[in-house]
Short mmCIF file of C-alpha atoms and ligand atoms in Angstrom, two decimals:
data_model
loop_
_atom_site.label_atom_id
_atom_site.label_comp_id
_atom_site.label_asym_id
_atom_site.label_seq_id
_atom_site.Cartn_x
_atom_site.Cartn_y
_atom_site.Cartn_z
CA UNK Z 1 98.71 130.23 145.38
CA UNK Z 2 102.58 129.46 145.99
CA UNK Z 3 104.26 130.20 149.12
CA UNK Z 4 106.12 132.99 147.62
CA UNK Z 5 102.42 135.01 146.62
CA UNK Z 6 100.78 133.61 149.51
CA UNK Z 7 103.36 135.50 151.85
CA UNK Z 8 103.00 138.55 149.97
CA UNK Z 9 99.33 138.70 149.30
CA UNK Z 10 97.68 136.07 152.13
CA UNK Z 11 96.14 138.15 155.14
CA UNK Z 12 95.63 141.72 154.86
CA UNK Z 13 93.38 142.57 151.51
CA UNK Z 14 93.18 146.45 151.13
CA UNK Z 15 89.06 147.11 149.54
CA UNK Z 16 88.98 150.78 147.64
CA UNK Z 17 90.65 153.65 149.06
CA UNK Z 18 92.69 151.35 152.12
CA UNK Z 19 96.47 151.84 153.01
CA UNK Z 20 98.42 149.80 150.40
CA UNK Z 21 100.01 148.66 154.05
CA UNK Z 22 98.49 146.60 156.60
CA UNK Z 23 97.44 148.93 159.38
CA UNK Z 24 98.44 148.59 162.77
CA UNK Z 25 95.58 148.49 164.81
CA UNK Z 26 97.22 150.11 167.97
CA UNK Z 27 93.93 149.62 170.43
CA UNK Z 28 93.39 147.35 173.45
CA UNK Z 29 89.83 147.89 172.91
CA UNK Z 30 86.97 147.93 170.34
CA UNK Z 31 84.05 150.11 170.51
CA UNK Z 32 80.41 149.24 170.07
CA UNK Z 33 77.38 151.59 169.92
CA UNK Z 34 75.07 149.10 172.68
CA UNK Z 35 75.45 146.66 175.46
CA UNK Z 36 73.24 144.54 173.83
CA UNK Z 37 76.27 143.89 171.12
CA UNK Z 38 78.89 143.66 173.40
CA UNK Z 39 76.97 141.53 175.44
CA UNK Z 40 76.50 138.94 171.87
CA UNK Z 41 80.31 139.00 171.44
CA UNK Z 42 80.44 137.55 175.15
CA UNK Z 43 78.33 134.68 173.89
CA UNK Z 44 80.54 134.11 170.47
CA UNK Z 45 83.33 136.00 170.63
CA UNK Z 46 84.54 134.78 167.52
CA UNK Z 47 81.91 137.32 165.89
CA UNK Z 48 83.71 140.41 166.49
CA UNK Z 49 86.69 142.26 168.63
CA UNK Z 50 86.86 142.45 172.45
CA UNK Z 51 90.36 142.68 173.84
CA UNK Z 52 93.64 142.84 172.42
CA UNK Z 53 94.58 140.28 174.81
CA UNK Z 54 93.40 137.46 172.69
CA UNK Z 55 92.35 138.77 169.39
CA UNK Z 56 93.23 142.04 167.67
CA UNK Z 57 92.46 143.14 163.76
CA UNK Z 58 96.82 143.45 162.86
CA UNK Z 59 97.17 139.84 165.06
CA UNK Z 60 94.25 138.28 162.81
CA UNK Z 61 95.82 139.20 159.24
CA UNK Z 62 99.15 137.79 160.16
CA UNK Z 63 97.53 134.83 161.41
CA UNK Z 64 95.04 133.78 157.68
CA UNK Z 65 98.73 134.48 156.34
CA UNK Z 66 100.69 132.31 158.80
CA UNK Z 67 97.84 129.40 158.16
CA UNK Z 68 97.39 130.05 154.41
CA UNK Z 69 101.24 129.30 154.65
CA UNK Z 70 101.21 125.96 156.05
CA UNK Z 71 97.63 125.12 154.69
CA UNK Z 72 95.58 125.53 157.94
CA UNK Z 73 92.31 125.88 158.84
CA UNK Z 74 93.18 128.68 161.63
CA UNK Z 75 96.26 130.16 163.64
CA UNK Z 76 96.41 132.10 166.58
CA UNK Z 77 99.81 134.74 167.22
CA UNK Z 78 101.28 133.83 170.93
CA UNK Z 79 104.07 136.32 172.46
CA UNK Z 80 106.59 133.71 172.00
CA UNK Z 81 107.61 130.55 171.11
CA UNK Z 82 107.41 129.40 174.63
CA UNK Z 83 103.64 130.76 174.42
CA UNK Z 84 102.72 128.63 171.49
CA UNK Z 85 103.79 125.17 173.24
CA UNK Z 86 102.56 125.79 176.67
CA UNK Z 87 99.19 127.09 175.42
CA UNK Z 88 99.01 124.26 173.21
CA UNK Z 89 99.43 121.56 175.62
CA UNK Z 90 98.41 122.74 178.10
CA UNK Z 91 94.85 123.19 176.07
CA UNK Z 92 94.55 119.03 175.95
CA UNK Z 93 96.46 118.32 179.06
CA UNK Z 94 95.50 118.98 182.11
CA UNK Z 95 97.00 117.60 185.83
CA UNK Z 96 97.21 113.78 185.76
CA UNK Z 97 97.87 113.98 182.03
CA UNK Z 98 100.47 112.64 180.83
CA UNK Z 99 101.79 112.98 176.76
CA UNK Z 100 105.20 112.16 174.59
CA UNK Z 101 107.63 113.64 172.85
CA UNK Z 102 110.63 113.05 170.67
CA UNK Z 103 113.47 114.11 173.23
CA UNK Z 104 115.70 115.49 170.50
CA UNK Z 105 114.10 118.92 170.27
CA UNK Z 106 114.70 122.70 171.75
CA UNK Z 107 115.76 122.79 175.39
CA UNK Z 108 113.73 125.44 176.29
CA UNK Z 109 110.68 123.01 175.26
CA UNK Z 110 112.30 119.73 177.26
CA UNK Z 111 112.49 122.73 180.75
CA UNK Z 112 109.13 123.08 180.29
CA UNK Z 113 107.76 119.59 179.42
CA UNK Z 114 110.42 117.81 182.10
CA UNK Z 115 110.50 120.97 184.90
CA UNK Z 116 107.41 122.77 184.57
CA UNK Z 117 104.87 120.74 182.99
CA UNK Z 118 105.78 118.36 185.60
CA UNK Z 119 105.05 120.98 188.20
CA UNK Z 120 101.89 121.30 186.97
CA UNK Z 121 100.99 117.64 187.67
CA UNK Z 122 101.48 116.85 183.59
CA UNK Z 123 104.05 114.25 182.78
CA UNK Z 124 106.24 113.86 179.78
CA UNK Z 125 107.43 110.83 178.37
CA UNK Z 126 111.03 111.30 176.14
CA UNK Z 127 110.96 108.92 173.05
CA UNK Z 128 114.05 108.44 171.00
CA UNK Z 129 113.09 110.36 167.47
CA UNK Z 130 114.36 107.31 165.27
CA UNK Z 131 113.06 103.78 167.67
CA UNK Z 132 110.88 101.49 165.97
CA UNK Z 133 106.76 102.26 165.94
CA UNK Z 134 106.47 99.35 168.50
CA UNK Z 135 108.98 100.93 170.98
CA UNK Z 136 107.82 104.77 170.46
CA UNK Z 137 104.09 103.10 171.06
CA UNK Z 138 105.29 101.10 174.17
CA UNK Z 139 105.22 104.66 175.64
CA UNK Z 140 101.89 105.37 175.14
CA UNK Z 141 99.79 105.29 178.50
CA UNK Z 142 96.19 105.53 178.72
CA UNK Z 143 96.54 109.41 179.52
CA UNK Z 144 98.94 110.12 176.68
CA UNK Z 145 96.87 113.31 174.98
CA UNK Z 146 99.29 113.83 172.41
CA UNK Z 147 102.38 113.12 171.34
CA UNK Z 148 104.93 116.28 169.87
CA UNK Z 149 108.43 116.69 167.94
CA UNK Z 150 110.35 119.47 166.17
CA UNK Z 151 110.21 118.81 162.00
CA UNK Z 152 114.18 119.64 161.98
CA UNK Z 153 115.52 119.36 165.92
CA UNK Z 154 117.18 122.27 167.28
CA UNK Z 155 120.04 121.98 167.67
CA UNK Z 156 120.43 118.46 166.90
CA UNK Z 157 119.35 118.98 163.12
CA UNK Z 158 117.90 115.36 163.58
CA UNK Z 159 114.61 115.35 160.87
CA UNK Z 160 111.11 113.78 162.31
CA UNK Z 161 109.79 111.43 161.05
CA UNK Z 162 106.59 112.87 161.00
CA UNK Z 163 103.85 110.08 159.05
CA UNK Z 164 105.67 107.85 161.57
CA UNK Z 165 105.25 110.11 164.59
CA UNK Z 166 101.52 110.80 163.19
CA UNK Z 167 100.42 106.59 162.32
CA UNK Z 168 101.32 106.29 165.70
CA UNK Z 169 99.49 109.69 167.19
CA UNK Z 170 96.17 108.32 165.41
CA UNK Z 171 96.53 104.54 165.91
CA UNK Z 172 96.16 105.82 169.49
CA UNK Z 173 93.55 108.53 168.23
CA UNK Z 174 95.60 111.02 169.93
CA UNK Z 175 96.46 114.54 168.05
CA UNK Z 176 100.46 114.95 166.40
CA UNK Z 177 101.84 118.61 167.31
CA UNK Z 178 105.33 119.66 165.29
CA UNK Z 179 107.26 122.96 165.91
CA UNK Z 180 108.01 123.96 162.62
CA UNK Z 181 109.98 126.69 163.46
CA UNK Z 182 113.06 125.64 161.45
CA UNK Z 183 111.82 124.22 158.32
CA UNK Z 184 108.70 127.46 157.61
CA UNK Z 185 108.03 126.86 153.50
CA UNK Z 186 110.45 123.97 153.17
CA UNK Z 187 107.89 121.31 154.97
CA UNK Z 188 104.01 121.43 155.56
CA UNK Z 189 103.83 118.97 158.66
CA UNK Z 190 100.02 118.78 158.06
CA UNK Z 191 100.65 116.80 154.72
CA UNK Z 192 102.01 114.62 156.35
CA UNK Z 193 99.77 114.00 159.03
CA UNK Z 194 100.32 116.65 161.34
CA UNK Z 195 97.38 117.77 163.56
CA UNK Z 196 98.44 120.63 165.17
CA UNK Z 197 101.91 123.12 164.48
CA UNK Z 198 104.02 125.06 166.48
CA UNK Z 199 106.73 128.14 165.12
CA UNK Z 200 108.39 130.59 167.52
CA UNK Z 201 107.66 133.13 165.05
CA UNK Z 202 110.92 134.85 166.76
CA UNK Z 203 113.13 132.86 164.12
CA UNK Z 204 113.17 132.46 160.23
CA UNK Z 205 109.33 133.98 160.08
CA UNK Z 206 110.41 137.17 161.65
CA UNK Z 207 113.80 136.56 160.48
CA UNK Z 208 115.60 139.84 161.55
CA UNK Z 209 115.55 139.89 165.38
CA UNK Z 210 113.28 142.17 166.01
CA UNK Z 211 110.45 140.32 167.55
CA UNK Z 212 109.62 138.05 170.24
CA UNK Z 213 106.63 135.88 169.00
CA UNK Z 214 105.10 132.10 168.17
CA UNK Z 215 102.24 131.10 166.14
CA UNK Z 216 99.85 127.58 166.53
CA UNK Z 217 98.07 126.42 163.54
CA UNK Z 218 95.25 123.90 163.30
CA UNK Z 219 95.05 121.67 160.81
CA UNK Z 220 91.33 121.72 161.16
CA UNK Z 221 91.28 117.84 160.54
CA UNK Z 222 91.66 115.88 164.05
CA UNK Z 223 88.06 114.59 165.40
CA UNK Z 224 87.96 115.82 169.11
CA UNK Z 225 85.09 114.43 169.28
CA UNK Z 226 86.66 110.59 169.39
CA UNK Z 227 86.06 110.56 172.98
CA UNK Z 228 89.30 110.86 174.66
CA UNK Z 229 88.96 115.23 174.55
CA UNK Z 230 86.06 115.72 177.14
CA UNK Z 231 87.07 119.17 176.95
CA UNK Z 232 85.52 119.80 173.77
CA UNK Z 233 82.67 117.50 173.92
CA UNK Z 234 81.81 118.52 177.80
CA UNK Z 235 80.34 121.81 178.90
CA UNK Z 236 82.88 124.46 179.43
CA UNK Z 237 81.46 126.15 182.65
CA UNK Z 238 83.85 129.52 182.26
CA UNK Z 239 82.18 130.15 179.19
CA UNK Z 240 78.41 129.73 180.38
CA UNK Z 241 78.14 125.80 179.18
CA UNK Z 242 79.53 126.04 175.18
CA UNK Z 243 80.92 122.70 174.09
CA UNK Z 244 83.74 123.28 171.64
CA UNK Z 245 83.20 120.96 169.47
CA UNK Z 246 79.59 121.18 169.13
CA UNK Z 247 79.80 125.04 168.58
CA UNK Z 248 83.49 125.17 166.48
CA UNK Z 249 83.20 121.92 164.85
CA UNK Z 250 86.62 121.35 162.71
CA UNK Z 251 88.21 125.17 164.33
CA UNK Z 252 87.34 123.40 168.73
CA UNK Z 253 90.91 123.30 169.42
CA UNK Z 254 91.80 126.83 168.26
CA UNK Z 255 88.66 128.68 169.24
CA UNK Z 256 88.99 126.81 172.75
CA UNK Z 257 92.84 127.99 172.72
CA UNK Z 258 91.85 131.57 172.84
CA UNK Z 259 88.71 131.70 174.16
CA UNK Z 260 89.60 130.02 177.30
CA UNK Z 261 93.40 129.55 177.05
CA UNK Z 262 94.35 133.06 176.07
CA UNK Z 263 91.81 134.65 178.14
CA UNK Z 264 93.24 133.38 181.04
CA UNK Z 265 96.96 133.20 180.37
CA UNK Z 266 96.80 135.98 178.56
CA UNK Z 267 99.82 135.32 176.30
CA UNK Z 268 99.53 136.86 173.10
CA UNK Z 269 101.00 138.63 170.85
CA UNK Z 270 101.08 142.30 170.32
CA UNK Z 271 100.15 144.67 167.36
CA UNK Z 272 103.28 145.95 166.71
CA UNK Z 273 104.99 142.69 166.91
CA UNK Z 274 102.46 141.11 164.74
CA UNK Z 275 102.99 144.16 161.79
CA UNK Z 276 106.77 143.55 161.95
CA UNK Z 277 106.24 139.45 161.50
CA UNK Z 278 104.07 140.27 158.35
CA UNK Z 279 107.32 142.45 157.25
CA UNK Z 280 109.35 138.84 158.26
CA UNK Z 281 106.63 137.02 156.46
CA UNK Z 282 106.78 138.88 153.24
CA UNK Z 283 110.08 137.73 152.10
CA UNK Z 284 110.19 134.29 154.30
CA UNK Z 285 110.56 132.03 151.10
CA UNK Z 286 113.13 133.95 149.52
CA UNK Z 287 115.14 133.98 152.72
CA UNK Z 288 114.46 130.64 153.32
CA UNK Z 289 115.93 129.70 149.70
CA UNK Z 290 119.35 131.42 150.56
CA UNK Z 291 119.25 130.18 153.39
CA UNK Z 292 119.48 126.79 152.30
CA UNK Z 293 121.26 127.33 149.43
CA UNK Z 294 124.12 128.32 151.57
CA UNK Z 295 123.92 126.21 154.59
CA UNK Z 296 124.28 123.22 151.89
CA UNK Z 297 127.73 124.45 150.77
CA UNK Z 298 129.14 125.29 153.99
CA UNK Z 299 128.00 122.27 155.59
CA UNK Z 300 129.91 120.53 152.33
CA UNK Z 301 133.16 122.73 153.30
CA UNK Z 302 132.71 121.67 156.71
CA UNK Z 303 132.70 118.21 155.85
CA UNK Z 304 135.96 117.52 154.65
CA UNK Z 305 137.86 119.92 156.46
CA UNK Z 306 140.53 118.06 158.46
CA UNK Z 307 139.64 120.26 161.72
CA UNK Z 308 136.22 118.97 162.16
CA UNK Z 309 135.07 116.02 163.90
CA UNK Z 310 131.44 115.37 162.27
CA UNK Z 311 128.89 117.32 160.88
CA UNK Z 312 125.06 117.39 161.55
CA UNK Z 313 122.76 118.41 157.85
CA UNK Z 314 120.94 116.41 156.25
CA UNK Z 315 121.68 117.02 152.51
CA UNK Z 316 125.19 116.02 153.63
CA UNK Z 317 126.00 112.15 152.25
CA UNK Z 318 127.07 110.62 155.22
CA UNK Z 319 123.88 112.05 157.36
CA UNK Z 320 121.30 109.55 158.82
CA UNK Z 321 118.60 112.20 157.94
CA UNK Z 322 119.40 112.22 154.13
CA UNK Z 323 116.57 110.34 152.97
CA UNK Z 324 113.98 111.58 155.42
CA UNK Z 325 115.48 115.13 154.43
CA UNK Z 326 114.72 114.09 150.41
CA UNK Z 327 111.15 113.31 151.76
CA UNK Z 328 110.17 116.02 153.87
CA UNK Z 329 112.67 118.93 153.00
CA UNK Z 330 113.15 118.21 149.25
CA UNK Z 331 113.74 122.07 148.70
CA UNK Z 332 116.41 122.37 151.55
CA UNK Z 333 117.05 121.66 155.21
CA UNK Z 334 117.36 125.78 156.54
CA UNK Z 335 120.10 127.48 157.22
CA UNK Z 336 121.31 125.57 160.88
CA UNK Z 337 124.41 123.74 160.36
CA UNK Z 338 125.69 121.56 163.79
CA UNK Z 339 129.02 120.37 164.00
CA UNK Z 340 132.38 119.66 166.00
CA UNK Z 341 135.54 119.96 165.80
CA UNK Z 342 138.30 117.79 167.29
CA UNK Z 343 139.55 119.43 170.24
CA UNK Z 344 136.44 119.79 171.25
CA UNK Z 345 134.74 122.17 174.06
CA UNK Z 346 138.43 124.57 173.81
CA UNK Z 347 138.55 124.23 170.09
CA UNK Z 348 134.40 125.10 169.83
CA UNK Z 349 135.55 127.78 171.69
CA UNK Z 350 138.43 129.40 170.00
CA UNK Z 351 136.52 129.21 166.77
CA UNK Z 352 134.05 130.99 167.90
CA UNK Z 353 135.67 133.56 169.36
CA UNK Z 354 137.81 134.34 166.35
CA UNK Z 355 134.81 134.17 163.91
CA UNK Z 356 134.66 138.13 162.42
CA UNK Z 357 131.65 138.36 160.34
CA UNK Z 358 129.53 135.68 162.06
CA UNK Z 359 127.75 136.98 165.33
CA UNK Z 360 128.11 135.50 168.77
CA UNK Z 361 124.77 135.53 170.08
CA UNK Z 362 121.40 133.78 171.74
CA UNK Z 363 119.55 133.52 168.60
CA UNK Z 364 119.07 131.29 165.46
CA UNK Z 365 117.13 131.38 162.58
CA UNK Z 366 117.91 135.32 161.71
CA UNK Z 367 119.45 136.54 158.42
CA UNK Z 368 122.69 136.90 159.22
CA UNK Z 369 124.84 134.45 160.23
CA UNK Z 370 124.86 133.57 163.57
CA UNK Z 371 126.89 131.13 165.59
CA UNK Z 372 126.69 129.52 169.07
CA UNK Z 373 127.82 127.24 171.80
CA UNK Z 374 125.08 125.40 172.82
CA UNK Z 375 126.09 123.22 175.67
CA UNK Z 376 127.40 126.64 178.00
CA UNK Z 377 123.94 128.72 176.61
CA UNK Z 378 120.32 127.66 175.13
CA UNK Z 379 120.90 124.12 177.07
CA UNK Z 380 122.79 125.19 179.60
CA UNK Z 381 120.40 123.90 182.57
CA UNK Z 382 119.88 120.52 180.89
CA UNK Z 383 122.09 117.48 182.38
CA UNK Z 384 124.40 115.57 180.65
CA UNK Z 385 122.17 112.59 180.26
CA UNK Z 386 119.36 115.42 178.97
CA UNK Z 387 122.11 116.80 176.72
CA UNK Z 388 123.14 113.32 175.21
CA UNK Z 389 119.25 112.77 174.36
CA UNK Z 390 118.82 115.89 172.81
CA UNK Z 391 122.17 115.09 170.41
CA UNK Z 392 124.01 117.81 172.12
CA UNK Z 393 128.07 117.32 172.83
CA UNK Z 394 130.07 119.25 174.99
CA UNK Z 395 132.03 120.70 171.64
CA UNK Z 396 128.68 121.30 169.17
CA UNK Z 397 128.60 124.30 167.66
CA UNK Z 398 125.87 125.80 165.77
CA UNK Z 399 126.36 127.56 163.10
CA UNK Z 400 122.85 129.47 161.67
CA UNK Z 401 123.56 130.39 157.99
CA UNK Z 402 122.60 133.83 156.74
CA UNK Z 403 121.63 135.28 153.31
CA UNK Z 404 125.03 137.09 153.11
CA UNK Z 405 127.04 136.64 149.92
CA UNK Z 406 128.43 132.98 149.96
CA UNK Z 407 132.21 133.96 149.45
CA UNK Z 408 131.99 135.89 152.71
CA UNK Z 409 130.35 133.81 154.88
CA UNK Z 410 132.90 131.07 153.55
CA UNK Z 411 135.97 133.31 154.33
CA UNK Z 412 135.12 133.94 157.77
CA UNK Z 413 134.31 130.27 158.76
CA UNK Z 414 137.72 129.03 157.17
CA UNK Z 415 139.70 132.15 158.69
CA UNK Z 416 138.29 131.19 162.38
CA UNK Z 417 139.09 127.35 161.60
CA UNK Z 418 142.92 128.50 160.85
CA UNK Z 419 142.97 129.66 164.19
CA UNK Z 420 141.52 127.02 165.83
N1 PLP M 501 111.60 125.85 169.56
C1 PLP M 501 112.57 125.88 168.79
C2 PLP M 501 112.45 125.36 167.68
C3 PLP M 501 112.93 127.29 169.02
O1 PLP M 501 114.26 126.81 168.55
C4 PLP M 501 112.56 127.99 170.10
C5 PLP M 501 113.74 128.74 170.63
O2 PLP M 501 115.00 129.05 170.23
C6 PLP M 501 111.59 127.83 170.50
C7 PLP M 501 110.62 127.10 170.32
C8 PLP M 501 110.63 129.08 171.80
O3 PLP M 501 110.89 130.19 171.07
P1 PLP M 501 111.05 131.61 171.96
O4 PLP M 501 112.52 131.53 172.14
O5 PLP M 501 110.06 132.21 170.99
O6 PLP M 501 110.13 131.77 173.31
#
């Protein structure tokens, strides 16, 4: 099925006489007629529902839909995008391990990798995603467990060369994790060699700013028995000696993430939020089409405006990411544009405060047009060096172009530029 059909038809499929709309299973727990049955579920929790801290029928329907949209073997919802990244990385990294990440990623993820995971004894080396394969290879150490990047980086708007990163990862027997938050339905990273996909479902997947959530999608193709990951090939003492790879094969990563990590960390998505997420997913491909079309027009306008110093949007003629965008994002590059005005930080603040239609909020990838000044908000905690590595200047403005009529968006942007 095509994305528009998957978005509407995958996941919940009512049987004869059942509700047309997916029910919300608002229950922490599930009833069984015998202790023996519950005991069997503890032997293999994939055989039924036990407790909504790690699995719930409403969440399962949505997980199935997202796995289908990404072309993965399975998915697990999480309480936030941050939780998805945390659970995915720590599913295979322990104290003493190391991983490599593109430097040009979301500021919260930089913080998680550089500060919090470091406190847990997990080290991350950040690399320039546009560096040569040889240079990126030099960051890999004997204890490296994975490579991480964002399809379209927030807010640098750089496009990841997924095939290049997958090649480096696989040559070293490592998986590639891709945060595809900005490009759902526009890019399917598994088709280019990614092994695990992460989304903040708070963004385009929900699209209406009503829920915080995340998801981990497993491509089901990585060989976790390649000798680098004893956590899949040796018994898990916390689960009566289960050997994930032996018991669950291609779904070993996802099932360990649910049975072990989610059981212990408890950062699962609620049934209510999963229901709301499903509403958003139903129109995701339609919205993405409009976001891309509107943003491309706004980017063209900004690109030639005399008050604008520079614009980052991959479809623009001068963009260094135009070729990568044509390869990985042929139907569009999302609604997010980053640009800098002549006059730096002060001009940015005047522009943002003059917008009448666009909302000044700490959010991105919403159906409504939003604007944000990353250096004083989402990336405030980063040092100047980290800001530079993440591709952020003090005057950078992030405009998340929504699905309003393009003429209204252009009128608003034009009048605000006039006020600078
Ligand atoms: N990944 C990207 C690319 C993001 O933009 C964000 C949030 O902005 C996150 C992850 C974190 O997601 P959440 O806010 O749902 O925790």
